[in-house]
mmCIF file of C-alpha atoms and ligand atoms in Angstrom:
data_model
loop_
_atom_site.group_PDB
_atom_site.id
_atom_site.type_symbol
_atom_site.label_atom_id
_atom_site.label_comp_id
_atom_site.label_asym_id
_atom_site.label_seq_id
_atom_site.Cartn_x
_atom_site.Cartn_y
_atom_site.Cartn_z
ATOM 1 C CA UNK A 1 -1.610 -13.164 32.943
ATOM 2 C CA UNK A 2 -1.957 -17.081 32.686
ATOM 3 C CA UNK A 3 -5.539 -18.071 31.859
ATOM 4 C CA UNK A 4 -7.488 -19.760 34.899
ATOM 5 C CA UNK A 5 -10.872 -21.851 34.323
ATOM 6 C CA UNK A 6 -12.951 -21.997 37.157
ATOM 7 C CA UNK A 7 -16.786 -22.837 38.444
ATOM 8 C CA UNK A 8 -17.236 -19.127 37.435
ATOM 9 C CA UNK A 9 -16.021 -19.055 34.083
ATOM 10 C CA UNK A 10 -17.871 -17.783 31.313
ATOM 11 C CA UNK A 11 -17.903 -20.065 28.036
ATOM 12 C CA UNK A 12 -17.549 -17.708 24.456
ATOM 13 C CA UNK A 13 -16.942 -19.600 21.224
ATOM 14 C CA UNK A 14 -17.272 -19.656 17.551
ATOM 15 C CA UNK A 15 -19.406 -22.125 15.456
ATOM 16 C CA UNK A 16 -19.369 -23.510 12.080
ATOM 17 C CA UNK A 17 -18.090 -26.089 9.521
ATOM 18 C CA UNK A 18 -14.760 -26.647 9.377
ATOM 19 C CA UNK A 19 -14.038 -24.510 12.004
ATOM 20 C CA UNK A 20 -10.550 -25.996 13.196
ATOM 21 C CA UNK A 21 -8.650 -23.471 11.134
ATOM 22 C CA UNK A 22 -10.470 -20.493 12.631
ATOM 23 C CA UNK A 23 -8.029 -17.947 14.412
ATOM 24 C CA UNK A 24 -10.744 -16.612 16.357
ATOM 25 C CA UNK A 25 -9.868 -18.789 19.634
ATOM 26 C CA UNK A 26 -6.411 -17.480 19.658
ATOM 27 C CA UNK A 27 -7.377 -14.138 19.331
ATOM 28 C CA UNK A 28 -10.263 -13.809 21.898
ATOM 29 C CA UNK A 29 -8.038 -15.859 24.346
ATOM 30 C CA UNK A 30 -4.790 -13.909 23.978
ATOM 31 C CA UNK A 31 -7.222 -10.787 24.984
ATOM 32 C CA UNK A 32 -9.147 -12.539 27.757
ATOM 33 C CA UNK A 33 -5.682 -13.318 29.212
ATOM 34 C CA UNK A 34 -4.248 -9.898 28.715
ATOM 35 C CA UNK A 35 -7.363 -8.769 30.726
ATOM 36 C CA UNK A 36 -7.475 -11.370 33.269
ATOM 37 C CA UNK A 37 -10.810 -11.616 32.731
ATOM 38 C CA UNK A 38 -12.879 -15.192 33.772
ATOM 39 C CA UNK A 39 -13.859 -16.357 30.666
ATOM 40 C CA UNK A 40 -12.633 -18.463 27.938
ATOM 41 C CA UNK A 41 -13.128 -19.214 24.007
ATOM 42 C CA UNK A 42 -13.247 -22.468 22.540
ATOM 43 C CA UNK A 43 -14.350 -23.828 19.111
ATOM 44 C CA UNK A 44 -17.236 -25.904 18.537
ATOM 45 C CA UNK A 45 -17.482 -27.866 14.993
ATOM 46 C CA UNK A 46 -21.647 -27.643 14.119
ATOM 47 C CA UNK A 47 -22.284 -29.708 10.520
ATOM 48 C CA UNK A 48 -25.460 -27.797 9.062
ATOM 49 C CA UNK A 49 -27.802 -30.636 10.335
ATOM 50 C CA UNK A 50 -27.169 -30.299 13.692
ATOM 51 C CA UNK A 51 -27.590 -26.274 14.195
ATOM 52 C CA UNK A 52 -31.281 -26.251 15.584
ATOM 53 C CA UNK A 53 -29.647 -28.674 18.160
ATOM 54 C CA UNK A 54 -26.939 -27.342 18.684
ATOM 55 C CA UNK A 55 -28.538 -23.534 19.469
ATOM 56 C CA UNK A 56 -30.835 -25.519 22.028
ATOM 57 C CA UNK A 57 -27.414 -26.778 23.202
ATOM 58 C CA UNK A 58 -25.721 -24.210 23.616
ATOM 59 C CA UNK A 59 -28.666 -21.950 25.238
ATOM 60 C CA UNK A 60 -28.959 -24.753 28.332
ATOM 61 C CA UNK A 61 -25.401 -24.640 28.774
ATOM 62 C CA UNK A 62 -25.426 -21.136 29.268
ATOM 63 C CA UNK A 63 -22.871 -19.969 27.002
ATOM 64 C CA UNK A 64 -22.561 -16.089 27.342
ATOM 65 C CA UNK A 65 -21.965 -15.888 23.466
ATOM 66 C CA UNK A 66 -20.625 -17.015 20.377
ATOM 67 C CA UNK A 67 -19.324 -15.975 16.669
ATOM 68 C CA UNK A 68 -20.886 -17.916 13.895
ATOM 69 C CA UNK A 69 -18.970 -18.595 10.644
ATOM 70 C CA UNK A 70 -19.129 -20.367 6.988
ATOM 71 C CA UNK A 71 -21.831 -22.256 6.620
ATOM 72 C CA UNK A 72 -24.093 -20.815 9.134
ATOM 73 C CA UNK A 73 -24.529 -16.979 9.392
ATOM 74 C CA UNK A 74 -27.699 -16.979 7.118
ATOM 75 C CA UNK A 75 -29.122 -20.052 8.377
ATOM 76 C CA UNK A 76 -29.308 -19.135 12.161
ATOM 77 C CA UNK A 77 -31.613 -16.001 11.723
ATOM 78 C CA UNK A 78 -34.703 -17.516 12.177
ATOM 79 C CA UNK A 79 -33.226 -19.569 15.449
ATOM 80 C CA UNK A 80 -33.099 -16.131 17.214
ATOM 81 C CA UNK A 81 -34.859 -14.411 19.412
ATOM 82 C CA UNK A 82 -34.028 -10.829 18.501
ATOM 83 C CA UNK A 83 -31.508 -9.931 15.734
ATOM 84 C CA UNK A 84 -30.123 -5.963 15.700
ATOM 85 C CA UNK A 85 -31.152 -3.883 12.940
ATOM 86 C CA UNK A 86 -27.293 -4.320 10.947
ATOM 87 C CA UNK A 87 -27.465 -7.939 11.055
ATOM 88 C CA UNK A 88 -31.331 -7.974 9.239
ATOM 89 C CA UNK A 89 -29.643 -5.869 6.370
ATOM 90 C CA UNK A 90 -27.199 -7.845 5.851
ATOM 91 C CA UNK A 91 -29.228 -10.908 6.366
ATOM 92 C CA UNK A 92 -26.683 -12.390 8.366
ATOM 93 C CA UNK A 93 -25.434 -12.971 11.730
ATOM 94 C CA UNK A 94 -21.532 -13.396 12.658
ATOM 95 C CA UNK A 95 -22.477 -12.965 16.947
ATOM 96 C CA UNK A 96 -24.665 -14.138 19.359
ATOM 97 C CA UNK A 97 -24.796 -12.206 22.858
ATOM 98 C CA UNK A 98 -27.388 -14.433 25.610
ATOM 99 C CA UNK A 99 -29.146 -11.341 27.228
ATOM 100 C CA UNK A 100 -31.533 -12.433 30.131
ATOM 101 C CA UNK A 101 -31.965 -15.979 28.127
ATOM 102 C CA UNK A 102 -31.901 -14.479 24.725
ATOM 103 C CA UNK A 103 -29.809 -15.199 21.873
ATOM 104 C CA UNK A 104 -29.341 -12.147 20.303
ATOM 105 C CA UNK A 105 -28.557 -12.114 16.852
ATOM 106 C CA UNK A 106 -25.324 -9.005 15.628
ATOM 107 C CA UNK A 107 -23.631 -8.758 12.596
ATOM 108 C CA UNK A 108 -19.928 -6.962 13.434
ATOM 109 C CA UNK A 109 -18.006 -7.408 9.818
ATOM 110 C CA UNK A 110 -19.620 -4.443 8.540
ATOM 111 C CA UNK A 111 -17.706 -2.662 11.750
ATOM 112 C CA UNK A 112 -14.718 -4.298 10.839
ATOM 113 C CA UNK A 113 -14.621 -3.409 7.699
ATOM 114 C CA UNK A 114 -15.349 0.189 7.871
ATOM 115 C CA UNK A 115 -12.328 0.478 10.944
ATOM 116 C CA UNK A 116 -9.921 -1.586 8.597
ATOM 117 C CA UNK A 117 -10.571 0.592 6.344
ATOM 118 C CA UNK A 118 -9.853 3.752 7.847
ATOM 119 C CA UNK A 119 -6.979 2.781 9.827
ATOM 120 C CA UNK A 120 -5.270 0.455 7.292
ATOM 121 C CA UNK A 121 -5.842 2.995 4.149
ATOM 122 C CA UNK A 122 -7.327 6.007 5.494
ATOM 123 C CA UNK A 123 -10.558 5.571 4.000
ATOM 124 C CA UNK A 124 -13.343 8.480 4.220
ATOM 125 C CA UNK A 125 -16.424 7.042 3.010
ATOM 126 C CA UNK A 126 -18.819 9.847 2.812
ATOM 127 C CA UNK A 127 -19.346 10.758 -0.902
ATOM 128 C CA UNK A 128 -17.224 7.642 -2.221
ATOM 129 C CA UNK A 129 -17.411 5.736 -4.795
ATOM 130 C CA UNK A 130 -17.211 1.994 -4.254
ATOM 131 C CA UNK A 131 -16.190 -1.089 -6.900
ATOM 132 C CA UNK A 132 -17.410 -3.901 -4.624
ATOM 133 C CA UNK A 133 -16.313 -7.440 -7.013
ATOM 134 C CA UNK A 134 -18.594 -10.338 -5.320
ATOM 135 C CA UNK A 135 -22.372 -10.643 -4.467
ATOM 136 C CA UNK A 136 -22.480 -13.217 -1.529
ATOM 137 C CA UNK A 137 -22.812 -12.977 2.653
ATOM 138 C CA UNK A 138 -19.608 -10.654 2.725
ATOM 139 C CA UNK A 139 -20.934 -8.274 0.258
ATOM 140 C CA UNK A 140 -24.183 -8.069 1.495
ATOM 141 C CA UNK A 141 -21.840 -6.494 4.739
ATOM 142 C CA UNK A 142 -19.949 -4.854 2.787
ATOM 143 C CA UNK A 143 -23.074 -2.830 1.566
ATOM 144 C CA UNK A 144 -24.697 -2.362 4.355
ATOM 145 C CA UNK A 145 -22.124 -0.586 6.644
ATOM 146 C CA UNK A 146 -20.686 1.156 2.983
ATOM 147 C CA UNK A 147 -24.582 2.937 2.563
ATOM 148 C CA UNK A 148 -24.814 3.286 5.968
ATOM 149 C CA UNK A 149 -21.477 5.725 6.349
ATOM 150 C CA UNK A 150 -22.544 7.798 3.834
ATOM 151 C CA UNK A 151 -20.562 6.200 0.168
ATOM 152 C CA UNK A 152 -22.495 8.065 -2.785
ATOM 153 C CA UNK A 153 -22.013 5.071 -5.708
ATOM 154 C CA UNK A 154 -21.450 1.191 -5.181
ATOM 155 C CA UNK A 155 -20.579 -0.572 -8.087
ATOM 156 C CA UNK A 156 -21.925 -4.385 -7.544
ATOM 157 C CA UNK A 157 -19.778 -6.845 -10.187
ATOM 158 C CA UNK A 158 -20.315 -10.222 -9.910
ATOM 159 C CA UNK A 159 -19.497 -13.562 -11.652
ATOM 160 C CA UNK A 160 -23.243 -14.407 -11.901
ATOM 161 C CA UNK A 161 -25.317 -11.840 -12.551
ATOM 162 C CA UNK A 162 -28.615 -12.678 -11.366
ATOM 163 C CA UNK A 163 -26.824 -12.451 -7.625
ATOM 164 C CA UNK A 164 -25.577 -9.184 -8.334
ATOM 165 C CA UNK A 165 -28.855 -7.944 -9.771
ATOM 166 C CA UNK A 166 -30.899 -9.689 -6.183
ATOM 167 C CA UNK A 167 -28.002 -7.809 -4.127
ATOM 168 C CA UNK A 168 -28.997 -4.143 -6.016
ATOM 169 C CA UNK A 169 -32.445 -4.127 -5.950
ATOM 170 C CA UNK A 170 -32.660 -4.851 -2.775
ATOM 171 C CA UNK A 171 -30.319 -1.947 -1.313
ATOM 172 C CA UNK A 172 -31.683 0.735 -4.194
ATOM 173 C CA UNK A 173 -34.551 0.229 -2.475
ATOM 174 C CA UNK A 174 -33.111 0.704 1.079
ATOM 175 C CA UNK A 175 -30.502 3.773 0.136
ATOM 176 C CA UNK A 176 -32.715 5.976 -2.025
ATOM 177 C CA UNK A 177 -29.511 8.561 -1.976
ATOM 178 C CA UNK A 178 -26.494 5.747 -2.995
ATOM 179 C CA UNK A 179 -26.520 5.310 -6.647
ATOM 180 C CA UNK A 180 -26.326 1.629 -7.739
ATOM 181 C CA UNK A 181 -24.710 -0.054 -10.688
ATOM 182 C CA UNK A 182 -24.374 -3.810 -11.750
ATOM 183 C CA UNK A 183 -21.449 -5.260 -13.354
ATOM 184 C CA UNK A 184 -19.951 -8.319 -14.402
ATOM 185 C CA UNK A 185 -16.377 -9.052 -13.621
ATOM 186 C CA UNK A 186 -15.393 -9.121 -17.623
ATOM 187 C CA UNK A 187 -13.124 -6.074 -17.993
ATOM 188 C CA UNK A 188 -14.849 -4.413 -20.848
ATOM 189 C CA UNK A 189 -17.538 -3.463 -18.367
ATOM 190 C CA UNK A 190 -15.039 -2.606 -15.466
ATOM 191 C CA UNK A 191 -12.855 -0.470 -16.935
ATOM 192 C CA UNK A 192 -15.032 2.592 -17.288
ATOM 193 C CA UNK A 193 -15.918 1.741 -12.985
ATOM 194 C CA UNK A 194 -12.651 1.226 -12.486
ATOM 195 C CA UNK A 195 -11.900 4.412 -13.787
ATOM 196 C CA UNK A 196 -13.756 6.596 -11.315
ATOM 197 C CA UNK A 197 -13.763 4.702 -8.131
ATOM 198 C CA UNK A 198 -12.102 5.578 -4.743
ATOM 199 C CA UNK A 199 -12.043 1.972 -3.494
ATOM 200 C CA UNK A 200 -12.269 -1.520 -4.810
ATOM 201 C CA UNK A 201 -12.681 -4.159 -2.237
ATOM 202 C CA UNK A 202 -12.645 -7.418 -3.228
ATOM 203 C CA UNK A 203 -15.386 -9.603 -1.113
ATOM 204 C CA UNK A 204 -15.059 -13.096 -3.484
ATOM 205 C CA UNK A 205 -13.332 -15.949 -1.863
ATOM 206 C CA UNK A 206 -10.766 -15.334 -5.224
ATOM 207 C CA UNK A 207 -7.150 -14.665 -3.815
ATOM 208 C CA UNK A 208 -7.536 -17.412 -1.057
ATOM 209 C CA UNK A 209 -4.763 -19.724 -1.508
ATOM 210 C CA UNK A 210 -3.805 -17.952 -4.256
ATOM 211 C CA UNK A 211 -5.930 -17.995 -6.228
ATOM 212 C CA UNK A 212 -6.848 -15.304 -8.960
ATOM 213 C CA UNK A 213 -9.359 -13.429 -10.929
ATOM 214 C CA UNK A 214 -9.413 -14.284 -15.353
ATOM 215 C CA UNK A 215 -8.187 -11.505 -16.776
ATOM 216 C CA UNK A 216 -8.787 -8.884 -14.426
ATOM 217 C CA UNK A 217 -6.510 -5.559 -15.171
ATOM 218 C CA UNK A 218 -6.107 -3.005 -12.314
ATOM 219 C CA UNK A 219 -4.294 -0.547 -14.592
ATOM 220 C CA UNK A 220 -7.682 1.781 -14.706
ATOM 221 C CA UNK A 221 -7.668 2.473 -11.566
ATOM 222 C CA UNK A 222 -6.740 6.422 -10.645
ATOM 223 C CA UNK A 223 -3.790 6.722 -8.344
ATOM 224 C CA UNK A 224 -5.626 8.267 -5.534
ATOM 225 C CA UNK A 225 -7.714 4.682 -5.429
ATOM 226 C CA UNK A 226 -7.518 1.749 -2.522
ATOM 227 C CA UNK A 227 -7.643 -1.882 -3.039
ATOM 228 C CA UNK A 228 -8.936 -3.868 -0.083
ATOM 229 C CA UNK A 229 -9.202 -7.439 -0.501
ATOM 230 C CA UNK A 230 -11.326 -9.435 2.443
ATOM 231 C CA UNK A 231 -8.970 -12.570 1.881
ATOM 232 C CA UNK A 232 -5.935 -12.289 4.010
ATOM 233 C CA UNK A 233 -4.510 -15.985 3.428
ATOM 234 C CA UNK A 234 -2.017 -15.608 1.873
ATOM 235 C CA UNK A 235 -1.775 -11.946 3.387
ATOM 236 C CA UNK A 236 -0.539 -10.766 -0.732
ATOM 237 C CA UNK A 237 -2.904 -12.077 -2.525
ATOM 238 C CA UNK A 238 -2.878 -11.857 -6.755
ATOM 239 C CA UNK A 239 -5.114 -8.831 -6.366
ATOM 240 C CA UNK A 240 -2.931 -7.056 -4.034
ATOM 241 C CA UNK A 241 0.066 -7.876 -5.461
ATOM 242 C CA UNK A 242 -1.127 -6.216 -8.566
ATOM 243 C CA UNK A 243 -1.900 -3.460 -6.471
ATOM 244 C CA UNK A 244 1.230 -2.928 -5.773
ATOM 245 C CA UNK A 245 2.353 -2.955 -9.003
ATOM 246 C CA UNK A 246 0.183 -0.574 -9.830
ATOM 247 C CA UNK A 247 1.566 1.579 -7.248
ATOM 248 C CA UNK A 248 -2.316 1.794 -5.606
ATOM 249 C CA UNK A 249 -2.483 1.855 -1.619
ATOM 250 C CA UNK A 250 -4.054 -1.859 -0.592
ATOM 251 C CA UNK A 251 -4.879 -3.763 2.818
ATOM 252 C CA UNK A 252 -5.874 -7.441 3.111
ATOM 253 C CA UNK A 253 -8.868 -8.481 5.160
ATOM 254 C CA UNK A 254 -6.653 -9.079 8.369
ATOM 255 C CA UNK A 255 -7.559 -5.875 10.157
ATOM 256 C CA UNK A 256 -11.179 -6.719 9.290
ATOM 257 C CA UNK A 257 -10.873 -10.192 11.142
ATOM 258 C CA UNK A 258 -9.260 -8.382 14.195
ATOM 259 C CA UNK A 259 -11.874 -5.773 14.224
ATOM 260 C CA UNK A 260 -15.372 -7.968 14.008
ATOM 261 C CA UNK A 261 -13.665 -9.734 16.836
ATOM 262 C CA UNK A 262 -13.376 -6.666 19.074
ATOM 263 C CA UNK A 263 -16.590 -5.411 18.349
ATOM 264 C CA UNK A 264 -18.220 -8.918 19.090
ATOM 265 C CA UNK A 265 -15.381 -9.128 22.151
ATOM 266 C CA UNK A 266 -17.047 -5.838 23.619
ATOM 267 C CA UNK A 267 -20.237 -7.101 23.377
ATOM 268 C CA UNK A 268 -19.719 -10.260 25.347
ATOM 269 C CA UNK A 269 -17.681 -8.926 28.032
ATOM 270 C CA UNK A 270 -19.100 -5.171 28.302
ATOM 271 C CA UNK A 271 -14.790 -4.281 28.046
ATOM 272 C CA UNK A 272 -12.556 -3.264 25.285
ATOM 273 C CA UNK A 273 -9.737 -5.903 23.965
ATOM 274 C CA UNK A 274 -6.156 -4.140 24.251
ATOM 275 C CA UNK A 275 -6.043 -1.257 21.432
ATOM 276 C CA UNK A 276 -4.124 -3.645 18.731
ATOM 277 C CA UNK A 277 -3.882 -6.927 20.395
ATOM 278 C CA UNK A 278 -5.998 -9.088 18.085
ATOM 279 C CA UNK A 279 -4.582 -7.745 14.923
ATOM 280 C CA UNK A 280 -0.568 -8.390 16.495
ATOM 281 C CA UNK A 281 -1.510 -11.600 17.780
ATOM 282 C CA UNK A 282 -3.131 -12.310 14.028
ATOM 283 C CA UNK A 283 0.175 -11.165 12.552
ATOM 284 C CA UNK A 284 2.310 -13.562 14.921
ATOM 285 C CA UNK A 285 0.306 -16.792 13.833
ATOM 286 C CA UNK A 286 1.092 -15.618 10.240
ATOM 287 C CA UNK A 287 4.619 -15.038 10.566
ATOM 288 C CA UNK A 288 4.724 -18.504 12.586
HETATM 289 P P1 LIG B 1 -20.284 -16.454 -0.409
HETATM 290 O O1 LIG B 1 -21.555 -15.927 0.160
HETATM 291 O O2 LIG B 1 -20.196 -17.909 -0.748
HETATM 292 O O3 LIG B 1 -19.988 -15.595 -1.767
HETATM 293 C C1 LIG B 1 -18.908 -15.904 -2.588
HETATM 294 C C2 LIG B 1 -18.709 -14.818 -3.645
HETATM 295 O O4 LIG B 1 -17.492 -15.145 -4.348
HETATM 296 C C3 LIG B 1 -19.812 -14.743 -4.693
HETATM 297 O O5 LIG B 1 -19.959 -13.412 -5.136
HETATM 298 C C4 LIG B 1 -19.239 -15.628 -5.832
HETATM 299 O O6 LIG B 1 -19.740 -15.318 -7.105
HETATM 300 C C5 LIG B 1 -17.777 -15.230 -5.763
HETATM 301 N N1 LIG B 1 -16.890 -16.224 -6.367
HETATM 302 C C6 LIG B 1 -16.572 -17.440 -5.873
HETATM 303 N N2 LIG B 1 -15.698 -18.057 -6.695
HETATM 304 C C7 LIG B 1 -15.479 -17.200 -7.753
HETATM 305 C C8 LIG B 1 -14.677 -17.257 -8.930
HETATM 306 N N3 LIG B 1 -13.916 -18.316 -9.194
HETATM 307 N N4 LIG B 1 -14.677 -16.184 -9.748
HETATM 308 C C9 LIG B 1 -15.434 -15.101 -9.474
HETATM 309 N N5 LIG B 1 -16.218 -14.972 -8.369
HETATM 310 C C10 LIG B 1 -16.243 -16.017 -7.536
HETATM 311 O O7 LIG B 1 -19.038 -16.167 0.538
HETATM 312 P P2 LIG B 1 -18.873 -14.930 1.555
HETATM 313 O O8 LIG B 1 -19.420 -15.300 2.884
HETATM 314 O O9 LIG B 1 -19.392 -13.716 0.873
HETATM 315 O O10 LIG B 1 -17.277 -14.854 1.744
HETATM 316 C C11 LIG B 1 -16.447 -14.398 0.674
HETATM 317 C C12 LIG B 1 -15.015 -14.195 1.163
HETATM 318 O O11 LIG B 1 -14.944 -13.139 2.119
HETATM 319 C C13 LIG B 1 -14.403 -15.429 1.840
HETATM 320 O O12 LIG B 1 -13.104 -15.613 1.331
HETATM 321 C C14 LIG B 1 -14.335 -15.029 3.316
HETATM 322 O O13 LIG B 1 -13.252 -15.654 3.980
HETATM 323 C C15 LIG B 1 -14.112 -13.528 3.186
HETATM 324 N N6 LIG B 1 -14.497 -12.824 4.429
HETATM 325 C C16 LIG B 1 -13.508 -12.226 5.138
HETATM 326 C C17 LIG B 1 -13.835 -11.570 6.311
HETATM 327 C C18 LIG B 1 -12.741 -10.898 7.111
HETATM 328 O O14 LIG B 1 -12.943 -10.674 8.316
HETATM 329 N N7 LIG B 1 -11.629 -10.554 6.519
HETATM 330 C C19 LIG B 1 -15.160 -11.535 6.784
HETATM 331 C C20 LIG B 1 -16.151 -12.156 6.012
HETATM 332 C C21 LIG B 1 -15.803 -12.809 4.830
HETATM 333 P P3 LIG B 1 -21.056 -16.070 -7.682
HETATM 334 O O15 LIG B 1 -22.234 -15.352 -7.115
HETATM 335 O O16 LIG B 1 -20.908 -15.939 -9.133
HETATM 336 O O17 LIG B 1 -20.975 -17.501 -7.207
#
């Protein structure tokens, strides 16, 4: 069904800085259309000086809600009226839903994740044990929906350790029942994690464009162990590609992207996106 704007039509959209690269206006609009649903999602470019104004902006226009990217998902906490209990963990917000005037504050990655995860590699997280590499916004996501389903040990390794450290403190003293260890990424230290974990998920920006960790060996890993890397451009990144050398099971961060947007899509709208649609219509603008 061709899209049709009208007086009635609801406004969604995503901000943040760059944003013209974001896929998430192709994806929301390919499932508004499939739905023939009045509504419509469009990009708006908001430089880090301008987000107080632009929230003020955005709440007189009366945009129903929006998805909030790189740089902004910390900074736009304290702009909210009311932020759910996911998004305070993970100290960061990646949706805003206007409920009777309120910009409410969600956080859907960690949903994303955990649904990539068990659809793409069949994940079970209760009782895991979890070798997260990275300490920044997407970890902090990572954590908080990994502790929440039930994962028994998280292994934080991070480039700077001081992060990491922040990052495990905080959730040892949140998940008295997850046990917590701190890394760095220098193999030495890995290899005994890698050793006994059931997942590694990469949530560094290392892999995008190709880029790649120093040194970093995935032969420790046990065969029964996943690799999930959050980057998805290019969709084989260095890490997966030594995945699959490795012969381990591995996902990018592509069916993550898809699912935050249909959890953020059903909060908007009150209806389900097409079982599938994001994720093919993700996979299309790839193979274009
Ligand atoms: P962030 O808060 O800036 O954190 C960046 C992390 O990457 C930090 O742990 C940083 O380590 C590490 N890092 C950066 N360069 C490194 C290098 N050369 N070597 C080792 N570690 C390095 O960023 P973020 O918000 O967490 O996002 C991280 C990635 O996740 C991005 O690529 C983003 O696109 C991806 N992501 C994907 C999805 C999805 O839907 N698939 C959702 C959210 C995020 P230090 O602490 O040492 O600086």
């Amino acid at each position: 069904m061709k899209m049709k704007i009208t007086g009635k039509t609801q406004v969604l959209g995503i901000i943040g800085h760059p944003v013209e690269h974001s896929l998430s206006p192709a994806m929301h609009n390919t499932a508004i259309e499939a739905l023939g649903i009045d509504y419509v999602y469009v990009p708006f470019a908001v430089e880090p000086v301008n987000l107080s104004t632009a929230l003020k902006g955005l709440r007189v226009l009366g945009v129903r809600g929006f998805n909030v990217t790189i740089p902004h998902k910390s900074a736009i906490l304290p702009l909210l009226d009311k932020v759910s209990p996911e998004a305070e963990l993970c100290g960061a917000v990646n949706t805003v839903c206007r409920e009777n005037d309120l910009l409410i504050g969600y956080n859907t990655d960690g949903t994303g994740l955990l649904k990539s995860l068990r659809e793409d590699l069949g994940f079970e997280p209760v009782g895991a044990t979890v070798l997260v590499l990275g300490a920044g916004g997407a970890a902090r996501g990572a954590l908080a929906s990994l502790c929440n389903a039930g994962v028994s040990r998280i292994v934080i390794a991070n480039r700077t350790l001081e992060r990491g450290e922040i990052l495990v403190e905080r959730f040892r003293g949140l998940f008295r029942n997850v046990t917590f260890h701190l890394s760095t990424l220098d193999m030495k230290q890995l290899e005994g994690y890698m050793k006994t974990c059931d997942l590694l998920i990469n949530t560094t920006s290392v892999g995008m464009n190709g880029s790649s960790f120093e040194g970093l060996d995935l032969s420790p890993i046990a065969s029964h162990a996943l690799v999930y890397d959050m980057v998805y451009s290019p969709p084989e990144t260095p890490l997966l590609a030594a995945a699959k050398r490795n012969g381990s099971a591995h996902a990018n961060g592509l069916g993550m992207l898809a699912a935050q947007g249909e959890a953020a899509f059903s909060i908007w709208t009150g209806v389900e996106s097409p079982p599938g649609l994001m994720k093919r219509r993700l996979l299309e603008m790839f193979a274009a």
